[in-house]
mmCIF file of C-alpha atoms in Angstrom:
data_model
loop_
_atom_site.group_PDB
_atom_site.id
_atom_site.type_symbol
_atom_site.label_atom_id
_atom_site.label_comp_id
_atom_site.label_asym_id
_atom_site.label_seq_id
_atom_site.Cartn_x
_atom_site.Cartn_y
_atom_site.Cartn_z
ATOM 1 C CA UNK A 11 -5.085 -25.080 12.655
ATOM 2 C CA UNK A 12 -1.516 -26.032 11.835
ATOM 3 C CA UNK A 13 1.116 -24.040 13.636
ATOM 4 C CA UNK A 14 3.520 -24.644 10.741
ATOM 5 C CA UNK A 15 1.538 -23.065 7.915
ATOM 6 C CA UNK A 16 1.969 -19.398 7.096
ATOM 7 C CA UNK A 17 -0.425 -18.646 4.258
ATOM 8 C CA UNK A 18 -0.310 -15.062 2.983
ATOM 9 C CA UNK A 19 -3.520 -13.111 2.537
ATOM 10 C CA UNK A 20 -4.424 -13.885 -1.056
ATOM 11 C CA UNK A 21 -5.452 -10.351 -1.978
ATOM 12 C CA UNK A 22 -1.825 -9.191 -1.839
ATOM 13 C CA UNK A 23 -1.138 -11.034 -5.094
ATOM 14 C CA UNK A 24 -4.605 -10.875 -6.731
ATOM 15 C CA UNK A 25 -3.694 -8.844 -9.796
ATOM 16 C CA UNK A 26 -6.173 -7.668 -12.404
ATOM 17 C CA UNK A 27 -8.843 -6.178 -10.153
ATOM 18 C CA UNK A 28 -10.262 -2.948 -11.556
ATOM 19 C CA UNK A 29 -11.964 -1.395 -8.509
ATOM 20 C CA UNK A 30 -10.565 -0.783 -5.043
ATOM 21 C CA UNK A 31 -11.482 0.749 -1.702
ATOM 22 C CA UNK A 32 -9.066 1.546 1.124
ATOM 23 C CA UNK A 33 -10.618 1.954 4.570
ATOM 24 C CA UNK A 34 -8.451 3.077 7.489
ATOM 25 C CA UNK A 35 -9.836 2.652 11.011
ATOM 26 C CA UNK A 36 -9.090 4.029 14.463
ATOM 27 C CA UNK A 37 -10.015 2.196 17.636
ATOM 28 C CA UNK A 38 -12.813 3.915 19.502
ATOM 29 C CA UNK A 39 -11.913 5.306 22.953
ATOM 30 C CA UNK A 40 -11.590 2.331 25.250
ATOM 31 C CA UNK A 41 -11.793 -0.018 22.282
ATOM 32 C CA UNK A 42 -10.359 -3.510 22.696
ATOM 33 C CA UNK A 43 -7.689 -4.415 20.115
ATOM 34 C CA UNK A 44 -8.545 -8.107 20.435
ATOM 35 C CA UNK A 45 -12.172 -7.270 19.711
ATOM 36 C CA UNK A 46 -11.127 -5.410 16.588
ATOM 37 C CA UNK A 47 -9.039 -8.373 15.474
ATOM 38 C CA UNK A 48 -11.900 -10.785 16.105
ATOM 39 C CA UNK A 49 -14.231 -8.734 13.939
ATOM 40 C CA UNK A 50 -11.620 -8.424 11.192
ATOM 41 C CA UNK A 51 -11.002 -12.175 11.265
ATOM 42 C CA UNK A 52 -14.714 -12.976 11.229
ATOM 43 C CA UNK A 53 -15.208 -10.547 8.373
ATOM 44 C CA UNK A 54 -12.374 -11.723 6.216
ATOM 45 C CA UNK A 55 -12.850 -15.450 6.042
ATOM 46 C CA UNK A 56 -16.430 -15.844 4.783
ATOM 47 C CA UNK A 57 -16.193 -12.829 2.478
ATOM 48 C CA UNK A 58 -12.858 -13.418 0.787
ATOM 49 C CA UNK A 59 -14.392 -14.525 -2.501
ATOM 50 C CA UNK A 60 -17.984 -13.312 -2.238
ATOM 51 C CA UNK A 61 -18.822 -11.400 -5.384
ATOM 52 C CA UNK A 62 -15.217 -11.653 -6.473
ATOM 53 C CA UNK A 63 -13.995 -9.254 -3.763
ATOM 54 C CA UNK A 64 -10.576 -9.778 -2.186
ATOM 55 C CA UNK A 65 -9.947 -8.441 1.296
ATOM 56 C CA UNK A 66 -6.576 -7.595 2.806
ATOM 57 C CA UNK A 67 -6.504 -6.683 6.508
ATOM 58 C CA UNK A 68 -3.567 -4.884 8.102
ATOM 59 C CA UNK A 69 -2.825 -3.621 11.617
ATOM 60 C CA UNK A 70 -0.715 -0.850 13.059
ATOM 61 C CA UNK A 71 2.517 -2.683 13.926
ATOM 62 C CA UNK A 72 2.541 -1.622 17.574
ATOM 63 C CA UNK A 73 -1.053 -2.748 18.047
ATOM 64 C CA UNK A 74 -0.422 -6.190 16.563
ATOM 65 C CA UNK A 75 2.966 -6.873 18.144
ATOM 66 C CA UNK A 76 3.162 -4.825 21.331
ATOM 67 C CA UNK A 77 -0.439 -4.631 22.541
ATOM 68 C CA UNK A 78 -1.546 -8.079 21.410
ATOM 69 C CA UNK A 79 1.822 -9.827 21.695
ATOM 70 C CA UNK A 80 1.645 -11.315 18.209
ATOM 71 C CA UNK A 81 4.668 -12.140 16.074
ATOM 72 C CA UNK A 82 5.944 -9.464 13.700
ATOM 73 C CA UNK A 83 9.354 -8.124 12.664
ATOM 74 C CA UNK A 84 10.922 -6.641 15.805
ATOM 75 C CA UNK A 85 12.104 -3.437 14.131
ATOM 76 C CA UNK A 86 8.800 -2.686 12.368
ATOM 77 C CA UNK A 87 7.136 0.509 13.529
ATOM 78 C CA UNK A 88 4.248 2.693 12.464
ATOM 79 C CA UNK A 89 4.560 5.811 10.330
ATOM 80 C CA UNK A 90 4.549 7.991 13.437
ATOM 81 C CA UNK A 91 6.806 10.844 12.321
ATOM 82 C CA UNK A 92 7.029 12.688 9.009
ATOM 83 C CA UNK A 93 9.919 12.087 6.632
ATOM 84 C CA UNK A 94 11.528 15.474 5.967
ATOM 85 C CA UNK A 95 14.085 16.292 3.311
ATOM 86 C CA UNK A 96 16.923 18.845 3.519
ATOM 87 C CA UNK A 97 14.838 21.427 1.634
ATOM 88 C CA UNK A 98 11.813 20.927 3.879
ATOM 89 C CA UNK A 99 9.865 18.659 1.532
ATOM 90 C CA UNK A 100 7.741 16.525 3.844
ATOM 91 C CA UNK A 101 6.003 13.173 3.692
ATOM 92 C CA UNK A 102 3.308 13.372 6.376
ATOM 93 C CA UNK A 103 2.625 10.680 8.970
ATOM 94 C CA UNK A 104 -1.052 9.708 9.174
ATOM 95 C CA UNK A 105 -0.861 6.374 10.975
ATOM 96 C CA UNK A 106 -4.121 4.670 11.990
ATOM 97 C CA UNK A 107 -4.894 1.398 13.768
ATOM 98 C CA UNK A 108 -6.191 -0.826 10.988
ATOM 99 C CA UNK A 109 -6.557 -0.993 7.233
ATOM 100 C CA UNK A 110 -9.034 -2.912 5.131
ATOM 101 C CA UNK A 111 -8.276 -2.988 1.409
ATOM 102 C CA UNK A 112 -11.051 -4.342 -0.793
ATOM 103 C CA UNK A 113 -10.504 -5.113 -4.476
ATOM 104 C CA UNK A 114 -12.874 -6.503 -7.084
ATOM 105 C CA UNK A 115 -13.849 -6.551 -10.713
ATOM 106 C CA UNK A 116 -16.512 -3.842 -10.360
ATOM 107 C CA UNK A 117 -17.115 -1.062 -7.870
ATOM 108 C CA UNK A 118 -20.685 -2.050 -6.975
ATOM 109 C CA UNK A 119 -19.562 -5.257 -5.243
ATOM 110 C CA UNK A 120 -16.635 -3.444 -3.610
ATOM 111 C CA UNK A 121 -19.056 -0.761 -2.407
ATOM 112 C CA UNK A 122 -21.468 -3.272 -0.876
ATOM 113 C CA UNK A 123 -18.727 -5.256 0.842
ATOM 114 C CA UNK A 124 -17.088 -2.075 2.147
ATOM 115 C CA UNK A 125 -20.365 -0.934 3.716
ATOM 116 C CA UNK A 126 -20.805 -4.350 5.320
ATOM 117 C CA UNK A 127 -17.252 -4.242 6.667
ATOM 118 C CA UNK A 128 -17.724 -0.788 8.180
ATOM 119 C CA UNK A 129 -20.919 -1.962 9.871
ATOM 120 C CA UNK A 130 -19.186 -5.056 11.269
ATOM 121 C CA UNK A 131 -16.325 -3.030 12.775
ATOM 122 C CA UNK A 132 -18.416 -0.048 13.867
ATOM 123 C CA UNK A 133 -18.821 -1.060 17.544
ATOM 124 C CA UNK A 134 -15.041 -1.039 18.123
ATOM 125 C CA UNK A 135 -13.485 1.093 15.367
ATOM 126 C CA UNK A 136 -14.450 4.069 13.229
ATOM 127 C CA UNK A 137 -13.470 4.819 9.637
ATOM 128 C CA UNK A 138 -11.143 7.813 9.663
ATOM 129 C CA UNK A 139 -10.197 7.789 6.008
ATOM 130 C CA UNK A 140 -11.382 6.135 2.842
ATOM 131 C CA UNK A 141 -10.281 6.291 -0.774
ATOM 132 C CA UNK A 142 -11.579 4.704 -3.959
ATOM 133 C CA UNK A 143 -9.409 3.560 -6.864
ATOM 134 C CA UNK A 144 -9.842 2.267 -10.369
ATOM 135 C CA UNK A 145 -7.653 1.030 -13.197
ATOM 136 C CA UNK A 146 -6.581 3.583 -15.810
ATOM 137 C CA UNK A 147 -5.711 2.636 -19.381
ATOM 138 C CA UNK A 148 -4.928 -0.906 -18.335
ATOM 139 C CA UNK A 149 -1.613 -0.439 -16.493
ATOM 140 C CA UNK A 150 -0.858 3.287 -16.428
ATOM 141 C CA UNK A 151 -1.067 5.792 -13.611
ATOM 142 C CA UNK A 152 -2.453 9.291 -13.984
ATOM 143 C CA UNK A 153 0.913 10.644 -15.145
ATOM 144 C CA UNK A 154 0.334 8.613 -18.323
ATOM 145 C CA UNK A 155 3.287 6.317 -17.597
ATOM 146 C CA UNK A 156 3.127 2.552 -17.070
ATOM 147 C CA UNK A 157 3.234 1.783 -13.346
ATOM 148 C CA UNK A 158 5.034 -1.152 -11.760
ATOM 149 C CA UNK A 159 7.494 -1.850 -14.590
ATOM 150 C CA UNK A 160 10.074 -3.223 -12.151
ATOM 151 C CA UNK A 161 7.584 -5.298 -10.174
ATOM 152 C CA UNK A 162 8.709 -8.884 -9.655
ATOM 153 C CA UNK A 163 6.680 -11.584 -11.382
ATOM 154 C CA UNK A 164 4.097 -13.441 -9.328
ATOM 155 C CA UNK A 165 6.452 -16.418 -9.294
ATOM 156 C CA UNK A 166 8.978 -14.545 -7.141
ATOM 157 C CA UNK A 167 6.781 -11.831 -5.597
ATOM 158 C CA UNK A 168 6.220 -13.857 -2.393
ATOM 159 C CA UNK A 169 9.986 -13.917 -1.799
ATOM 160 C CA UNK A 170 9.990 -10.117 -2.006
ATOM 161 C CA UNK A 171 6.762 -9.326 -0.167
ATOM 162 C CA UNK A 172 6.528 -11.916 2.630
ATOM 163 C CA UNK A 173 8.330 -12.381 5.935
ATOM 164 C CA UNK A 174 10.287 -15.618 5.404
ATOM 165 C CA UNK A 175 9.634 -18.891 7.235
ATOM 166 C CA UNK A 176 11.246 -19.070 10.650
ATOM 167 C CA UNK A 177 11.169 -15.295 11.176
ATOM 168 C CA UNK A 178 8.703 -13.536 13.506
ATOM 169 C CA UNK A 179 5.508 -12.876 11.550
ATOM 170 C CA UNK A 180 6.276 -15.474 8.853
ATOM 171 C CA UNK A 181 3.839 -15.328 5.961
ATOM 172 C CA UNK A 182 2.936 -11.743 6.804
ATOM 173 C CA UNK A 183 3.950 -8.616 4.955
ATOM 174 C CA UNK A 184 4.907 -5.014 5.669
ATOM 175 C CA UNK A 185 2.615 -2.612 3.807
ATOM 176 C CA UNK A 186 3.334 1.044 3.103
ATOM 177 C CA UNK A 187 0.225 2.995 2.122
ATOM 178 C CA UNK A 188 0.596 6.545 0.837
ATOM 179 C CA UNK A 189 -1.765 8.836 -1.030
ATOM 180 C CA UNK A 190 -0.064 11.153 -3.544
ATOM 181 C CA UNK A 191 -2.060 14.081 -4.937
ATOM 182 C CA UNK A 192 -1.091 15.087 -8.472
ATOM 183 C CA UNK A 193 -0.622 18.624 -9.742
ATOM 184 C CA UNK A 194 -2.063 17.664 -13.123
ATOM 185 C CA UNK A 195 -1.816 21.104 -14.794
ATOM 186 C CA UNK A 196 1.876 21.431 -13.894
ATOM 187 C CA UNK A 197 2.691 17.885 -15.021
ATOM 188 C CA UNK A 198 0.684 18.109 -18.225
ATOM 189 C CA UNK A 199 2.317 21.439 -18.968
ATOM 190 C CA UNK A 200 5.665 19.662 -19.402
ATOM 191 C CA UNK A 201 6.865 18.349 -22.734
ATOM 192 C CA UNK A 202 6.996 14.567 -23.130
ATOM 193 C CA UNK A 203 10.796 14.783 -23.014
ATOM 194 C CA UNK A 204 10.695 16.687 -19.700
ATOM 195 C CA UNK A 205 8.229 14.158 -18.274
ATOM 196 C CA UNK A 206 10.451 11.294 -19.344
ATOM 197 C CA UNK A 207 13.511 12.850 -17.739
ATOM 198 C CA UNK A 208 11.591 13.391 -14.481
ATOM 199 C CA UNK A 209 10.424 9.778 -14.548
ATOM 200 C CA UNK A 210 13.600 8.206 -15.952
ATOM 201 C CA UNK A 211 11.668 6.118 -18.486
ATOM 202 C CA UNK A 212 10.072 6.547 -21.882
ATOM 203 C CA UNK A 213 6.371 7.287 -21.768
ATOM 204 C CA UNK A 214 5.203 5.077 -24.601
ATOM 205 C CA UNK A 215 6.973 1.815 -23.747
ATOM 206 C CA UNK A 216 8.488 2.332 -20.264
ATOM 207 C CA UNK A 217 12.072 1.766 -21.386
ATOM 208 C CA UNK A 218 14.596 3.051 -18.869
ATOM 209 C CA UNK A 219 16.590 6.006 -20.176
ATOM 210 C CA UNK A 220 20.238 5.221 -20.814
ATOM 211 C CA UNK A 221 21.130 8.673 -19.489
ATOM 212 C CA UNK A 222 18.528 8.886 -16.730
ATOM 213 C CA UNK A 223 19.051 11.965 -14.551
ATOM 214 C CA UNK A 224 20.258 11.383 -11.003
ATOM 215 C CA UNK A 225 17.100 13.016 -9.645
ATOM 216 C CA UNK A 226 14.718 10.991 -11.840
ATOM 217 C CA UNK A 227 12.084 8.902 -10.092
ATOM 218 C CA UNK A 228 13.609 5.672 -11.393
ATOM 219 C CA UNK A 229 17.031 6.639 -10.038
ATOM 220 C CA UNK A 230 15.722 7.732 -6.642
ATOM 221 C CA UNK A 231 13.697 4.511 -6.172
ATOM 222 C CA UNK A 232 16.145 2.045 -7.723
ATOM 223 C CA UNK A 233 15.365 -1.320 -6.130
ATOM 224 C CA UNK A 234 18.840 -2.634 -6.894
ATOM 225 C CA UNK A 235 20.076 0.009 -4.458
ATOM 226 C CA UNK A 236 17.312 0.129 -1.836
ATOM 227 C CA UNK A 237 15.896 -3.402 -1.907
ATOM 228 C CA UNK A 238 12.987 -5.101 -3.631
ATOM 229 C CA UNK A 239 9.321 -4.325 -3.033
ATOM 230 C CA UNK A 240 6.056 -5.524 -4.588
ATOM 231 C CA UNK A 241 3.794 -2.666 -5.666
ATOM 232 C CA UNK A 242 0.022 -2.625 -6.157
ATOM 233 C CA UNK A 243 -0.379 1.091 -6.942
ATOM 234 C CA UNK A 244 -3.655 2.455 -8.288
ATOM 235 C CA UNK A 245 -5.073 5.817 -9.361
ATOM 236 C CA UNK A 246 -7.507 7.296 -6.837
ATOM 237 C CA UNK A 247 -9.869 10.223 -6.415
ATOM 238 C CA UNK A 248 -12.202 12.296 -8.532
ATOM 239 C CA UNK A 249 -11.973 14.170 -11.798
ATOM 240 C CA UNK A 250 -10.904 17.364 -10.014
ATOM 241 C CA UNK A 251 -8.809 15.870 -7.171
ATOM 242 C CA UNK A 252 -6.836 12.748 -7.945
ATOM 243 C CA UNK A 253 -3.497 11.046 -7.775
ATOM 244 C CA UNK A 254 -1.748 7.776 -7.023
ATOM 245 C CA UNK A 255 -2.376 5.424 -4.132
ATOM 246 C CA UNK A 256 1.020 3.913 -3.391
ATOM 247 C CA UNK A 257 0.560 0.346 -2.104
ATOM 248 C CA UNK A 258 3.938 -1.257 -1.456
ATOM 249 C CA UNK A 259 4.597 -4.642 0.156
ATOM 250 C CA UNK A 260 7.947 -5.887 1.441
ATOM 251 C CA UNK A 261 9.372 -8.600 3.675
ATOM 252 C CA UNK A 262 10.795 -5.910 5.949
ATOM 253 C CA UNK A 263 10.379 -2.198 6.506
ATOM 254 C CA UNK A 264 13.934 -1.338 5.486
ATOM 255 C CA UNK A 265 13.604 -1.086 1.675
ATOM 256 C CA UNK A 266 10.424 0.963 1.981
ATOM 257 C CA UNK A 267 11.959 3.371 4.498
ATOM 258 C CA UNK A 268 15.157 3.721 2.461
ATOM 259 C CA UNK A 269 13.111 4.525 -0.631
ATOM 260 C CA UNK A 270 11.224 7.314 1.150
ATOM 261 C CA UNK A 271 14.451 8.806 2.505
ATOM 262 C CA UNK A 272 15.885 8.803 -1.006
ATOM 263 C CA UNK A 273 12.808 10.424 -2.516
ATOM 264 C CA UNK A 274 12.857 13.388 -0.086
ATOM 265 C CA UNK A 275 16.552 13.979 -0.816
ATOM 266 C CA UNK A 276 18.315 12.374 2.138
ATOM 267 C CA UNK A 277 21.609 11.110 0.769
ATOM 268 C CA UNK A 278 21.135 12.528 -2.708
ATOM 269 C CA UNK A 279 18.965 14.816 -4.830
ATOM 270 C CA UNK A 280 15.246 15.034 -4.221
ATOM 271 C CA UNK A 281 13.076 12.931 -6.542
ATOM 272 C CA UNK A 282 12.058 15.122 -9.502
ATOM 273 C CA UNK A 283 8.589 13.585 -9.517
ATOM 274 C CA UNK A 284 7.879 15.090 -6.081
ATOM 275 C CA UNK A 285 7.745 18.515 -7.730
ATOM 276 C CA UNK A 286 4.506 17.469 -9.449
ATOM 277 C CA UNK A 287 2.889 15.206 -6.882
ATOM 278 C CA UNK A 288 2.509 15.683 -3.128
ATOM 279 C CA UNK A 289 2.168 13.018 -0.426
ATOM 280 C CA UNK A 290 -0.893 13.684 1.718
ATOM 281 C CA UNK A 291 -0.920 10.514 3.823
ATOM 282 C CA UNK A 292 1.496 7.872 5.080
ATOM 283 C CA UNK A 293 1.028 4.719 7.156
ATOM 284 C CA UNK A 294 2.677 1.349 7.707
ATOM 285 C CA UNK A 295 0.575 -1.735 8.409
ATOM 286 C CA UNK A 296 1.510 -5.304 9.211
ATOM 287 C CA UNK A 297 -0.544 -7.736 7.144
ATOM 288 C CA UNK A 298 -0.491 -10.996 9.121
ATOM 289 C CA UNK A 299 -0.767 -14.450 7.628
ATOM 290 C CA UNK A 300 -4.175 -16.052 7.252
ATOM 291 C CA UNK A 301 -3.452 -18.424 10.145
ATOM 292 C CA UNK A 302 -2.306 -15.622 12.465
ATOM 293 C CA UNK A 303 -5.417 -13.587 11.721
ATOM 294 C CA UNK A 304 -7.752 -16.578 11.880
ATOM 295 C CA UNK A 305 -6.529 -17.318 15.426
ATOM 296 C CA UNK A 306 -8.630 -14.323 16.527
ATOM 297 C CA UNK A 307 -11.797 -15.518 14.782
ATOM 298 C CA UNK A 308 -14.856 -16.454 16.799
ATOM 299 C CA UNK A 309 -14.312 -20.055 15.655
ATOM 300 C CA UNK A 310 -10.578 -20.257 14.808
ATOM 301 C CA UNK A 311 -10.799 -23.950 13.906
ATOM 302 C CA UNK A 312 -13.454 -23.339 11.256
ATOM 303 C CA UNK A 313 -11.806 -24.064 7.858
#
């Protein structure tokens, strides 16, 4: 294994997958973090492309950096306290120890690989939350708007999403995972004009409004102000309970944290979209490079 290569986990940038599963794990009492990492590393490598399923493995920052002594951004920390706005609007903290995100072309292969992954990790870690996602009308979320309009192209996404060479944790990424439950009746009860003003974009073609309100979602999450991120959001849930799984990658925690502060109304008005969708989970994970993760594998020199 070359100490100079920092290959990102390929699933971060594997666009076009229609079916997803997000599995969050907690170490069992007395569980060994190194044992968890070994099982994750053993799981990931041979299964990365089986059945067209991509796997992305992430760890609670303190577990990866502080308990295992591995390289990661020094100021990165878990989502251990809620983010609370001036009016009491709250983004809850639901930090766990590890995340496994599986994505594929069809849910049957994702389902089978997810069951195999849970079985492989079961001796050291238990699933504490899972969610399933699917694509909706090609590139729209369940509000009916196109999602990810401001996402960088794949040509420059690595510059946005990955810790740069020479920095601690190079080739890794900071992941913010949040589940947002939609109040569909309230949102669908709005006129298209009211929806567009809450979002800050047109619904049909995702053109930014020239007179976007200050509290619009686009204004409160403006990447030119808070910093660039790479989003892989997906709809999640069932017919009766559903919403958006926010999956945001960045080279550092700062732009993600600034965005959340802005959305709850710290330093400005509260994001209008938060009146129709409620965050029900929140966690940060460090997604190490392939080489950093492979170092924990049973046979780290196996290509």
